[in-house]
C-alpha cells in the first residue's frame, strides 16, 4: 500500500541533499500544514474503512442468522401444545384389545404388528410397539383370529412368513395343500393344540363347533405380513386365463357366473350357507402327514416347577422323550427356515418366572388369563408394567426379563420364540451359582462367605414361590 507521508519525507531528504530547500518560515509553515493535512486525510480514510468493514460484517450476520434458526426450528412449524411423550414401556407392551378390529362376515382379526404406513396405527403407543418389533428384527408378528360357528378363514397363503397357531377355544377343521396339489392334509384341532403352516403353503381353517373359535397366530416376520386369499387371486385373474387354466364345463361363461362380494371374505360366512353346502365331511388324514402340521401341546410333557408349569412345541436336539407322532413334527419343523417355537407358561398365584434371558431368540407372549407384572432389564434401566388378558409383550433377545403373577387365579401365557433350534435360556439363580464366589465377592464388595447363603435347590426354580 502506498504511504504518502513516507514519500514526502523521502522527497524532503532528496531536496535537502541537493540544496533546494529554503529556510524561510513561510515555506516551513506551508510544509507543516501539508503534513498535517496528509495525517488528517489518512485518519479519515482509516475511519471510513473501519466503518465500511463493520457494516459489511453486520449485513453478513443479519443475512446468515435466519438460516441457522431455520435448521434448528422452522419458523412455520407449530409444536403441538401438551403433546405427550410415549412411555418407553410401549416398546415392549401392546394393549391388543384397544387395537383396530377388522370385521368380516364370519369373524374378526386384530393385530400386534409393524405397519408400512404410519397412518395405519391407531395410537402412538401402538406405533411404538410396531416400530420396536421391526427395528429390533423380532422375526415375529401376532394376530388374533375369531371365527364364528360354521365360519371359514378363507384358503390363503403368506408370502413372507411361516405361521404357528394356538387354539384357545373351540373346534376347527384344518386343510393344507402340499406342493403340486397332490396331497390335501386335513385334520381336526381342539383347544390347547398347535397348528403349523410353512411359508407360501395354502391353508384354511373352518369352525366346526357351536362356539366361536379363538386362535392366537404367530408369524415369523417383523415386516408387514403379506397375504393373498384364494378368492382375491381368482378374481384378479383375467376370465380367459382362468377359463383356459380350469377348462370348466361351459368355458368362460362358467367363470363369468362368479361375482366378487362387496364385503371382504377373509373370514367367510354366507347367510345362505345351508342351501350352498350339504353333507359336508371333515376328513382326518393319516397321522404320518397330519403331524407335520399339528402338535398336541396340551397333551405334551409338562415341565413342572414350584410356581408353575411350562409346555413346549419346539425343535428338540435330543428327541428321545418325544413320542412317534411328536418326532414327525420335530423333524418337519427343523426342515424349514425362520420358524418359531411355541410354549405355554402357567404361573400359579404369587408365583414368579424369575429373571432370565434367551441366547438365541426374541420372545413374544399373549396373556390368555390372569394378570401380572412384567419387568425388563436392559442396558439403560429396568422397565416395569402391569399386564392383563389380551395384552401382548415383547422381549428382545438377550434382554433379562421376569413375570410375576399378581392375581388370585393362574396367569397363563402363550409364548413364541424366534428360533428353529432349541430355545437356549439362562436364569438368574443359575448364572449366579455358576459364578465363582470370589469373583462375586470382588464385584459386590462383600465377603466371599456371604455368597454361600444363596442355596442350590434340587428342584429347578425357574418358576418359584416365596
Coordinates of C-alpha atoms in Angstrom, one line a residue:
X1 CA 0.0 0.0 0.0
X2 CA 1.4 3.5 -0.9
X3 CA 2.3 5.7 2.1
X4 CA 2.1 9.4 1.1
X5 CA 3.8 10.6 4.3
X6 CA 6.7 8.3 3.7
X7 CA 7.0 9.6 0.1
X8 CA 7.0 13.2 1.2
X9 CA 9.8 12.6 3.7
X10 CA 11.8 10.9 1.1
X11 CA 11.3 13.8 -1.3
X12 CA 12.4 16.2 1.5
X13 CA 15.6 14.3 2.0
X14 CA 16.4 14.4 -1.6
X15 CA 15.7 18.2 -1.8
X16 CA 18.0 18.8 1.2
X17 CA 20.8 16.9 -0.3
X18 CA 20.5 18.9 -3.5
X19 CA 20.4 22.2 -1.6
X20 CA 17.0 23.2 -2.9
X21 CA 15.2 23.7 0.4
X22 CA 14.7 27.3 1.6
X23 CA 14.9 28.2 5.3
X24 CA 12.2 30.8 5.2
X25 CA 9.5 30.5 7.8
X26 CA 6.7 30.8 5.3
X27 CA 7.8 27.8 3.4
X28 CA 8.3 25.9 6.7
X29 CA 4.7 26.6 7.8
X30 CA 3.3 25.5 4.5
X31 CA 5.3 22.3 4.8
X32 CA 4.0 21.7 8.3
X33 CA 0.4 22.4 7.1
X34 CA 0.8 19.9 4.3
X35 CA 2.0 17.2 6.6
X36 CA -0.9 17.8 9.0
X37 CA -3.4 17.6 6.1
X38 CA -2.0 14.4 5.0
X39 CA -2.2 13.0 8.5
X40 CA -5.8 14.0 8.9
X41 CA -6.6 12.6 5.4
X42 CA -5.1 9.2 6.4
X43 CA -7.0 9.2 9.7
X44 CA -10.3 9.9 7.9
X45 CA -9.6 7.1 5.4
X46 CA -8.9 4.7 8.3
X47 CA -12.2 5.7 9.9
X48 CA -14.2 5.2 6.7
X49 CA -12.5 1.8 6.0
X50 CA -13.3 0.6 9.6
X51 CA -16.9 1.8 9.4
X52 CA -17.4 0.0 6.0
X53 CA -15.9 -3.2 7.4
X54 CA -18.2 -3.2 10.5
X55 CA -21.3 -2.5 8.3
X56 CA -20.3 -5.4 5.9
X57 CA -19.9 -7.9 8.8
X58 CA -23.3 -6.8 10.2
X59 CA -25.0 -7.3 7.0
X60 CA -23.5 -10.8 6.6
X61 CA -24.5 -11.7 10.2
X62 CA -28.1 -10.5 9.7
X63 CA -28.5 -12.4 6.4
X64 CA -27.0 -15.6 7.9
X65 CA -28.8 -15.7 11.2
X66 CA -32.2 -16.8 9.9
X67 CA -30.6 -19.7 8.0
X68 CA -29.3 -21.2 11.2
X69 CA -32.6 -20.6 13.0
X70 CA -34.5 -22.4 10.3
X71 CA -32.3 -25.5 10.7
X72 CA -32.9 -25.5 14.5
X73 CA -36.6 -24.7 14.5
X74 CA -38.5 -24.0 11.3
X75 CA -40.5 -20.7 11.8
X76 CA -43.6 -22.2 10.1
X77 CA -43.7 -25.4 12.2
X78 CA -46.0 -25.3 15.1
X79 CA -45.2 -27.6 18.0
X80 CA -48.5 -29.1 19.4
X81 CA -49.3 -27.9 22.9
X82 CA -49.4 -30.6 25.6
X83 CA -48.0 -33.3 23.3
X84 CA -47.2 -36.3 25.5
X85 CA -44.1 -38.4 25.2
X86 CA -44.8 -42.1 24.6
X87 CA -44.0 -44.2 27.7
X88 CA -41.0 -46.4 26.9
X89 CA -42.9 -49.5 28.1
X90 CA -44.8 -49.5 24.9
X91 CA -41.7 -50.7 23.0
X92 CA -42.5 -54.0 24.8
X93 CA -46.2 -53.8 25.5
X94 CA -49.3 -53.8 23.2
X95 CA -52.8 -53.4 24.6
X96 CA -54.3 -55.6 21.8
X97 CA -57.9 -55.2 22.9
X98 CA -57.6 -51.5 22.1
X99 CA -56.3 -52.1 18.6
X100 CA -58.5 -51.9 15.4
X101 CA -60.9 -54.8 14.9
X102 CA -61.1 -56.0 11.3
X103 CA -64.6 -57.3 11.0
X104 CA -65.7 -59.9 8.4
X105 CA -68.9 -61.8 7.8
X106 CA -67.6 -64.9 9.6
X107 CA -65.4 -63.3 12.3
X108 CA -62.7 -60.8 13.2
X109 CA -59.0 -60.3 13.3
X110 CA -56.8 -58.0 15.4
X111 CA -53.1 -57.3 15.0
X112 CA -50.0 -56.5 17.1
X113 CA -47.6 -55.9 14.2
X114 CA -45.4 -53.4 12.2
X115 CA -47.2 -51.4 9.6
X116 CA -45.5 -49.8 6.5
X117 CA -48.0 -46.9 6.6
X118 CA -47.7 -45.0 9.9
X119 CA -51.3 -43.8 9.4
X120 CA -52.5 -47.4 9.9
X121 CA -51.6 -47.3 13.6
X122 CA -54.5 -46.2 15.9
X123 CA -52.2 -44.7 18.6
X124 CA -48.7 -43.6 19.3
X125 CA -48.4 -46.5 21.7
X126 CA -49.3 -49.0 19.0
X127 CA -46.8 -47.4 16.7
X128 CA -44.0 -47.6 19.3
X129 CA -44.6 -51.3 19.7
X130 CA -44.7 -52.0 15.9
X131 CA -41.6 -49.9 15.3
X132 CA -39.8 -51.8 18.1
X133 CA -40.7 -55.2 16.5
X134 CA -39.3 -54.0 13.2
X135 CA -36.2 -52.1 14.3
X136 CA -35.1 -55.0 16.6
X137 CA -35.8 -57.5 13.8
X138 CA -38.0 -59.5 16.1
X139 CA -39.0 -62.0 13.4
X140 CA -42.4 -62.1 15.0
X141 CA -45.9 -60.7 14.4
X142 CA -49.1 -61.7 16.3
X143 CA -52.7 -61.8 15.3
X144 CA -55.9 -63.0 17.0
X145 CA -58.5 -64.8 14.8
X146 CA -62.0 -65.2 15.9
X147 CA -64.2 -67.4 13.7
X148 CA -68.0 -67.8 14.3
X149 CA -69.7 -71.2 14.3
X150 CA -69.6 -72.6 10.7
X151 CA -67.4 -69.6 9.7
X152 CA -64.3 -70.2 7.4
X153 CA -60.9 -68.5 7.3
X154 CA -60.7 -68.5 3.5
X155 CA -57.9 -70.5 1.9
X156 CA -54.9 -68.3 1.7
X157 CA -51.1 -68.2 1.9
X158 CA -48.4 -65.9 3.3
X159 CA -45.6 -64.6 1.0
X160 CA -43.2 -63.7 3.7
X161 CA -43.8 -65.8 6.9
X162 CA -44.3 -69.2 8.4
X163 CA -47.4 -69.4 10.6
X164 CA -47.9 -71.0 14.0
X165 CA -51.3 -71.1 15.6
X166 CA -52.6 -71.9 19.1
X167 CA -56.3 -72.7 19.6
X168 CA -57.5 -71.1 22.8
X169 CA -61.2 -72.0 22.4
X170 CA -63.4 -74.1 20.0
X171 CA -63.0 -76.9 17.5
X172 CA -61.7 -76.4 14.0
X173 CA -61.0 -78.4 10.8
X174 CA -57.8 -77.5 9.1
X175 CA -56.7 -78.0 5.5
X176 CA -53.2 -77.7 4.0
X177 CA -52.4 -78.1 0.3
X178 CA -49.0 -79.6 -0.4
X179 CA -46.7 -78.6 -3.3
X180 CA -48.3 -79.7 -6.6
X181 CA -51.7 -80.1 -5.0
X182 CA -51.3 -83.9 -5.0
X183 CA -52.0 -84.1 -1.2
X184 CA -54.5 -82.2 0.8
X185 CA -53.8 -82.8 4.5
X186 CA -56.9 -82.3 6.7
X187 CA -57.3 -82.7 10.4
X188 CA -59.3 -81.5 13.5
X189 CA -57.9 -79.5 16.3
X190 CA -59.3 -78.6 19.8
X191 CA -58.3 -76.1 22.4
X192 CA -54.7 -76.3 23.6
X193 CA -53.4 -77.7 20.3
X194 CA -50.9 -76.1 17.9
X195 CA -51.0 -75.8 14.1
X196 CA -48.1 -75.0 11.7
X197 CA -48.2 -73.7 8.1
X198 CA -44.9 -73.2 6.2
X199 CA -44.5 -70.1 4.2
X200 CA -46.4 -70.0 0.9
X201 CA -48.4 -73.0 1.8
X202 CA -52.1 -72.7 1.0
X203 CA -54.3 -73.5 4.1
X204 CA -57.7 -72.9 5.5
X205 CA -59.5 -73.0 8.9
X206 CA -63.1 -74.0 9.3
X207 CA -65.0 -73.7 12.6
X208 CA -66.9 -77.0 13.0
X209 CA -68.1 -76.4 16.6
X210 CA -71.0 -74.5 18.1
X211 CA -68.9 -71.9 19.9
X212 CA -66.6 -69.3 18.4
X213 CA -63.0 -70.5 17.6
X214 CA -60.4 -68.2 19.0
X215 CA -56.8 -68.6 17.7
X216 CA -53.5 -66.9 18.6
X217 CA -51.5 -66.7 15.4
X218 CA -47.7 -66.0 15.3
X219 CA -45.9 -65.2 12.1
X220 CA -42.2 -65.3 11.5
X221 CA -41.7 -61.8 10.2
X222 CA -41.1 -58.3 11.6
X223 CA -42.2 -56.7 8.3
X224 CA -45.8 -56.1 7.4
X225 CA -47.4 -59.5 6.7
X226 CA -48.2 -60.2 3.1
X227 CA -51.2 -62.5 2.5
X228 CA -53.2 -63.5 -0.6
X229 CA -56.7 -65.1 -0.2
X230 CA -57.9 -67.6 -2.8
X231 CA -60.9 -65.6 -3.8
X232 CA -58.8 -62.5 -4.4
X233 CA -56.4 -64.4 -6.5
X234 CA -59.3 -65.9 -8.5
X235 CA -61.0 -62.5 -9.2
X236 CA -57.7 -60.9 -10.1
X237 CA -57.1 -63.5 -12.9
X238 CA -58.5 -62.5 -16.3
X239 CA -61.5 -64.5 -17.3
X240 CA -60.0 -66.0 -20.4
X241 CA -56.9 -67.1 -18.4
X242 CA -59.0 -68.7 -15.6
X243 CA -61.2 -70.5 -18.2
X244 CA -58.2 -71.8 -20.1
X245 CA -56.5 -73.0 -16.9
X246 CA -59.5 -74.7 -15.3
X247 CA -61.3 -75.8 -18.5
X248 CA -64.7 -75.9 -16.8
X249 CA -67.9 -77.1 -18.5
X250 CA -69.4 -74.0 -20.1
X251 CA -66.0 -72.4 -20.6
X252 CA -65.7 -68.7 -20.0
X253 CA -69.4 -68.4 -19.3
X254 CA -68.9 -70.6 -16.2
X255 CA -66.2 -68.3 -15.0
X256 CA -68.5 -65.2 -15.5
X257 CA -71.1 -66.7 -13.1
X258 CA -68.7 -65.9 -10.2
X259 CA -69.3 -62.4 -8.7
X260 CA -66.9 -60.8 -6.2
X261 CA -68.6 -59.9 -3.0
X262 CA -68.6 -56.3 -1.9
X263 CA -67.6 -57.3 1.7
X264 CA -64.1 -58.9 2.2
X265 CA -64.5 -62.7 2.6
X266 CA -61.3 -63.2 4.6
X267 CA -63.4 -64.8 7.3
X268 CA -66.4 -66.1 5.3
X269 CA -69.9 -67.0 6.4
X270 CA -72.6 -66.7 3.7
X271 CA -76.2 -66.1 5.1
X272 CA -77.5 -68.8 2.8
X273 CA -74.8 -71.4 3.7
X274 CA -77.4 -74.1 4.3
X275 CA -78.5 -74.1 0.7
X276 CA -75.0 -73.8 -0.7
X277 CA -73.4 -76.7 1.3
X278 CA -75.0 -80.2 2.0
X279 CA -73.4 -83.2 3.6
X280 CA -70.1 -81.7 4.4
X281 CA -67.5 -84.1 5.7
X282 CA -64.4 -83.3 7.8
X283 CA -61.9 -85.9 7.0
X284 CA -58.9 -86.7 9.2
X285 CA -55.8 -87.5 7.1
X286 CA -53.3 -90.2 8.3
X287 CA -51.2 -89.4 11.3
X288 CA -48.0 -89.7 9.2
X289 CA -48.8 -86.5 7.4
X290 CA -51.1 -84.7 9.9
X291 CA -48.3 -84.5 12.5
X292 CA -46.2 -82.4 10.1
X293 CA -48.7 -79.5 10.6
X294 CA -50.0 -80.3 14.1
X295 CA -48.8 -80.7 17.6
X296 CA -50.9 -81.6 20.7
X297 CA -49.3 -79.1 23.1
X298 CA -51.8 -79.7 25.9
X299 CA -51.1 -83.4 25.8
X300 CA -47.3 -83.0 25.7
X301 CA -44.8 -83.3 28.5
X302 CA -45.3 -80.9 31.4
X303 CA -42.2 -79.2 32.9
X304 CA -43.3 -78.6 36.5
X305 CA -41.8 -76.1 38.9
X306 CA -42.8 -75.0 42.4
X307 CA -44.6 -71.9 41.0
X308 CA -46.0 -73.2 37.7
X309 CA -45.8 -75.3 34.5
X310 CA -44.2 -74.9 31.1
X311 CA -45.1 -76.9 27.9
X312 CA -43.2 -76.6 24.7
X313 CA -43.8 -77.1 20.9
X314 CA -40.3 -76.6 19.7
X315 CA -37.4 -78.4 18.0
X316 CA -35.6 -80.8 20.3
X317 CA -32.0 -81.8 19.6
X318 CA -32.5 -84.9 21.8
X319 CA -35.9 -86.2 20.7
X320 CA -35.8 -89.4 22.8
X321 CA -38.6 -88.2 25.1
X322 CA -40.9 -87.4 22.2
X323 CA -43.5 -90.0 21.1
X324 CA -43.5 -91.2 17.4
X325 CA -46.0 -88.5 16.3
X326 CA -44.2 -85.7 18.0
X327 CA -41.0 -86.7 16.3
X328 CA -42.7 -86.2 12.9
X329 CA -43.5 -82.6 13.9
X330 CA -40.0 -82.1 15.4
X331 CA -38.2 -83.2 12.2
X332 CA -40.6 -81.3 9.8
X333 CA -40.2 -78.1 11.8
X334 CA -36.5 -78.2 11.6
X335 CA -36.6 -78.6 7.8
X336 CA -37.9 -75.0 7.5
X337 CA -36.1 -71.7 7.9
X338 CA -37.4 -68.9 10.2
X339 CA -39.9 -71.0 12.1
X340 CA -40.9 -70.3 15.7
X341 CA -41.0 -72.3 18.9
X342 CA -44.3 -72.1 20.8
X343 CA -44.8 -72.6 24.6
X344 CA -47.4 -72.2 27.3
X345 CA -46.4 -70.7 30.6
X346 CA -48.6 -71.1 33.6
X347 CA -47.7 -69.2 36.8
X348 CA -49.5 -70.0 40.0
X349 CA -50.9 -67.4 42.4
X350 CA -47.9 -65.3 43.7
X351 CA -45.5 -67.3 41.5
X352 CA -42.6 -65.7 39.8
X353 CA -40.9 -66.6 36.5
X354 CA -37.6 -65.5 37.7
X355 CA -35.3 -63.1 35.8
X356 CA -33.8 -64.8 32.7
X357 CA -32.8 -64.2 29.1
X358 CA -32.6 -66.2 25.9
X359 CA -29.3 -66.6 24.0
X360 CA -30.9 -67.3 20.6
X361 CA -34.4 -65.9 20.4
X362 CA -36.7 -63.0 20.7
X363 CA -39.8 -63.7 22.7
X364 CA -43.4 -62.6 22.2
X365 CA -46.3 -63.5 24.6
X366 CA -50.1 -63.2 24.8
X367 CA -51.9 -63.1 28.2
X368 CA -54.7 -65.7 28.0
X369 CA -55.9 -65.4 31.6
X370 CA -54.9 -63.8 34.8
X371 CA -52.9 -60.6 35.4
X372 CA -49.4 -59.9 36.5
X373 CA -46.3 -57.6 36.4
X374 CA -43.5 -57.7 33.9
X375 CA -40.0 -56.4 34.3
X376 CA -37.5 -55.8 31.5
X377 CA -33.8 -55.1 32.4
X378 CA -31.8 -53.6 29.6
X379 CA -28.6 -51.6 29.4
X380 CA -30.3 -48.4 30.3
X381 CA -32.8 -49.2 33.1
X382 CA -35.4 -51.5 34.5
X383 CA -38.9 -51.0 33.0
X384 CA -41.9 -52.5 34.9
X385 CA -45.6 -52.6 33.9
X386 CA -48.8 -54.4 34.6
X387 CA -50.4 -56.9 32.2
X388 CA -53.9 -58.2 31.8
X389 CA -55.9 -60.5 29.5
X390 CA -55.3 -59.7 25.8
X391 CA -52.0 -57.9 26.3
X392 CA -49.0 -58.7 24.1
X393 CA -45.4 -58.4 25.4
X394 CA -42.1 -58.5 23.6
X395 CA -38.7 -59.4 25.0
X396 CA -35.7 -58.8 22.7
X397 CA -33.0 -61.4 22.5
X398 CA -30.6 -61.2 25.4
X399 CA -32.8 -58.8 27.4
X400 CA -33.3 -60.0 31.0
X401 CA -37.0 -60.1 32.0
X402 CA -39.3 -61.5 34.7
X403 CA -43.0 -62.1 35.1
X404 CA -44.9 -62.2 38.4
X405 CA -48.5 -63.3 38.9
X406 CA -50.4 -60.6 40.8
X407 CA -53.9 -62.2 40.7
X408 CA -55.6 -64.9 42.7
X409 CA -56.0 -67.1 39.6
X410 CA -53.3 -68.6 37.4
X411 CA -51.5 -66.4 34.9
X412 CA -51.5 -68.1 31.6
X413 CA -49.3 -67.1 28.7
X414 CA -48.9 -68.4 25.1
X415 CA -45.3 -67.6 24.1
X416 CA -43.4 -67.7 20.8
X417 CA -39.7 -67.7 20.3
X418 CA -37.9 -66.7 17.1
X419 CA -35.7 -69.8 16.6
X420 CA -35.8 -73.0 14.6
X421 CA -33.4 -74.5 17.2
X422 CA -34.0 -75.5 20.8
X423 CA -34.5 -72.3 22.9
X424 CA -31.5 -71.5 25.0
X425 CA -32.2 -69.8 28.3
X426 CA -30.2 -68.7 31.4
X427 CA -31.9 -68.0 34.7
X428 CA -30.6 -65.6 37.4
X429 CA -30.1 -68.2 40.1
X430 CA -28.2 -70.4 37.6
X431 CA -25.7 -67.8 36.5
X432 CA -25.1 -66.5 40.0
X433 CA -24.5 -70.0 41.4
X434 CA -22.2 -70.8 38.4
X435 CA -20.0 -67.8 39.0
X436 CA -17.1 -68.3 41.4
X437 CA -17.8 -66.8 44.9
X438 CA -14.5 -65.0 45.0
X439 CA -15.4 -63.3 41.7
X440 CA -18.8 -62.2 43.2
X441 CA -17.1 -61.0 46.4
X442 CA -14.7 -58.8 44.4
X443 CA -17.5 -57.5 42.3
X444 CA -20.1 -56.7 45.0
X445 CA -17.6 -55.7 47.8
X446 CA -19.0 -58.4 50.1
X447 CA -17.2 -61.2 51.9
X448 CA -16.8 -64.4 50.0
X449 CA -18.5 -66.4 52.7
X450 CA -21.7 -64.4 52.2
X451 CA -22.4 -66.0 48.8
X452 CA -22.7 -69.3 50.5
X453 CA -26.1 -68.1 51.7
X454 CA -27.5 -68.5 48.1
X455 CA -28.9 -72.0 48.2
X456 CA -28.9 -74.5 45.4
X457 CA -32.2 -76.3 45.2
X458 CA -32.7 -79.9 44.0
X459 CA -35.8 -78.7 42.2
X460 CA -35.5 -76.1 39.3
X461 CA -36.7 -72.7 40.5
X462 CA -37.4 -71.2 37.0
X463 CA -40.9 -70.5 38.3
X464 CA -40.7 -70.2 42.1
X465 CA -42.8 -69.4 45.1
X466 CA -41.9 -67.4 48.2

